[in-house]
PDB file of C-alpha atoms in Angstrom:
ATOM      1  CA  UNK U 330      55.021 -35.902   5.028  1.00  0.00           C
ATOM      2  CA  UNK U 331      53.245 -38.903   6.533  1.00  0.00           C
ATOM      3  CA  UNK U 332      49.769 -39.589   7.880  1.00  0.00           C
ATOM      4  CA  UNK U 333      48.645 -42.300  10.290  1.00  0.00           C
ATOM      5  CA  UNK U 334      45.801 -44.252   8.685  1.00  0.00           C
ATOM      6  CA  UNK U 335      45.282 -46.712  11.527  1.00  0.00           C
ATOM      7  CA  UNK U 336      47.263 -46.276  14.722  1.00  0.00           C
ATOM      8  CA  UNK U 337      47.096 -48.148  17.989  1.00  0.00           C
ATOM      9  CA  UNK U 338      49.879 -48.253  20.549  1.00  0.00           C
ATOM     10  CA  UNK U 339      49.282 -51.919  21.326  1.00  0.00           C
ATOM     11  CA  UNK U 340      48.466 -53.758  18.084  1.00  0.00           C
ATOM     12  CA  UNK U 341      50.180 -51.705  15.367  1.00  0.00           C
ATOM     13  CA  UNK U 342      48.752 -49.794  12.457  1.00  0.00           C
ATOM     14  CA  UNK U 343      49.188 -48.354   8.986  1.00  0.00           C
ATOM     15  CA  UNK U 344      50.889 -45.204   7.698  1.00  0.00           C
ATOM     16  CA  UNK U 345      51.065 -43.450   4.349  1.00  0.00           C
ATOM     17  CA  UNK U 346      53.805 -40.999   3.464  1.00  0.00           C
ATOM     18  CA  UNK U 347      54.917 -39.215   0.330  1.00  0.00           C
ATOM     19  CA  UNK U 348      57.660 -36.968  -0.926  1.00  0.00           C
ATOM     20  CA  UNK U 349      56.318 -33.567  -1.976  1.00  0.00           C
ATOM     21  CA  UNK U 350      58.701 -32.038  -4.507  1.00  0.00           C
ATOM     22  CA  UNK U 351      59.452 -28.311  -4.522  1.00  0.00           C
ATOM     23  CA  UNK U 352      58.022 -26.873  -7.730  1.00  0.00           C
ATOM     24  CA  UNK U 353      58.148 -23.199  -8.692  1.00  0.00           C
ATOM     25  CA  UNK U 354      55.257 -22.580 -11.087  1.00  0.00           C
ATOM     26  CA  UNK U 355      54.688 -19.233 -12.777  1.00  0.00           C
ATOM     27  CA  UNK U 356      51.256 -17.641 -12.430  1.00  0.00           C
ATOM     28  CA  UNK U 357      48.655 -19.013 -14.879  1.00  0.00           C
ATOM     29  CA  UNK U 358      50.950 -21.968 -15.700  1.00  0.00           C
ATOM     30  CA  UNK U 359      50.945 -25.617 -14.683  1.00  0.00           C
ATOM     31  CA  UNK U 360      53.695 -28.178 -14.195  1.00  0.00           C
ATOM     32  CA  UNK U 361      53.357 -31.941 -14.282  1.00  0.00           C
ATOM     33  CA  UNK U 362      55.356 -33.842 -11.636  1.00  0.00           C
ATOM     34  CA  UNK U 363      56.192 -37.361 -10.501  1.00  0.00           C
ATOM     35  CA  UNK U 364      56.820 -38.481  -6.927  1.00  0.00           C
ATOM     36  CA  UNK U 365      56.626 -41.565  -4.735  1.00  0.00           C
ATOM     37  CA  UNK U 366      54.371 -42.615  -1.863  1.00  0.00           C
ATOM     38  CA  UNK U 367      55.102 -45.254   0.781  1.00  0.00           C
ATOM     39  CA  UNK U 368      52.450 -47.383   2.483  1.00  0.00           C
ATOM     40  CA  UNK U 369      53.574 -49.114   5.704  1.00  0.00           C
ATOM     41  CA  UNK U 370      51.905 -51.690   7.943  1.00  0.00           C
ATOM     42  CA  UNK U 371      53.443 -52.519  11.309  1.00  0.00           C
ATOM     43  CA  UNK U 372      52.785 -54.585  14.416  1.00  0.00           C
ATOM     44  CA  UNK U 373      52.670 -53.331  17.950  1.00  0.00           C
ATOM     45  CA  UNK U 374      54.015 -54.959  21.112  1.00  0.00           C
ATOM     46  CA  UNK U 375      50.715 -56.804  21.754  1.00  0.00           C
ATOM     47  CA  UNK U 376      50.183 -58.094  18.196  1.00  0.00           C
ATOM     48  CA  UNK U 377      49.581 -61.850  17.977  1.00  0.00           C
ATOM     49  CA  UNK U 378      51.160 -63.133  15.895  1.00  0.00           C
ATOM     50  CA  UNK U 379      53.848 -60.474  15.736  1.00  0.00           C
ATOM     51  CA  UNK U 380      54.489 -59.553  12.096  1.00  0.00           C
ATOM     52  CA  UNK U 381      57.456 -57.699  10.623  1.00  0.00           C
ATOM     53  CA  UNK U 382      56.753 -54.296   9.116  1.00  0.00           C
ATOM     54  CA  UNK U 383      55.945 -54.211   5.416  1.00  0.00           C
ATOM     55  CA  UNK U 384      56.319 -51.326   2.973  1.00  0.00           C
ATOM     56  CA  UNK U 385      54.825 -50.790  -0.463  1.00  0.00           C
ATOM     57  CA  UNK U 386      55.976 -48.046  -2.850  1.00  0.00           C
ATOM     58  CA  UNK U 387      53.486 -46.271  -5.086  1.00  0.00           C
ATOM     59  CA  UNK U 388      54.296 -44.142  -8.128  1.00  0.00           C
ATOM     60  CA  UNK U 389      52.331 -40.909  -8.070  1.00  0.00           C
ATOM     61  CA  UNK U 390      51.825 -38.126 -10.616  1.00  0.00           C
ATOM     62  CA  UNK U 391      50.145 -34.788 -10.411  1.00  0.00           C
ATOM     63  CA  UNK U 392      49.785 -31.294 -11.788  1.00  0.00           C
ATOM     64  CA  UNK U 393      50.969 -28.261  -9.832  1.00  0.00           C
ATOM     65  CA  UNK U 394      49.476 -24.813 -10.310  1.00  0.00           C
ATOM     66  CA  UNK U 395      50.035 -21.458  -8.596  1.00  0.00           C
ATOM     67  CA  UNK U 396      46.931 -20.341  -6.726  1.00  0.00           C
ATOM     68  CA  UNK U 397      46.277 -16.987  -5.093  1.00  0.00           C
ATOM     69  CA  UNK U 398      43.946 -17.303  -2.120  1.00  0.00           C
ATOM     70  CA  UNK U 399      42.422 -14.087  -0.738  1.00  0.00           C
ATOM     71  CA  UNK U 400      42.674 -13.712   3.026  1.00  0.00           C
TER      72      UNK U 400
END
C-alpha cells in the first residue's frame, strides 16, 4: 500500500508505502509484528535542478488484534 504525501505532476513529490503482513489473530488475542516502510522523494519533468529519486527504508513494528465492528 502506498500514499502520496506531496504530489505534483510538474515538480515531483513524496510517497510513503509499507508492506502490510497477513496476520491471523484469534479473538481476544494479540500478535506483535515487524514490517518495513519506504519513503520516496522524486522530481518531476519541470524540477530545477532535476534530482534523482531517493528512497529511505524504515523499520516498523506494531500489534495486531482481532476486532468485531457492528454494522
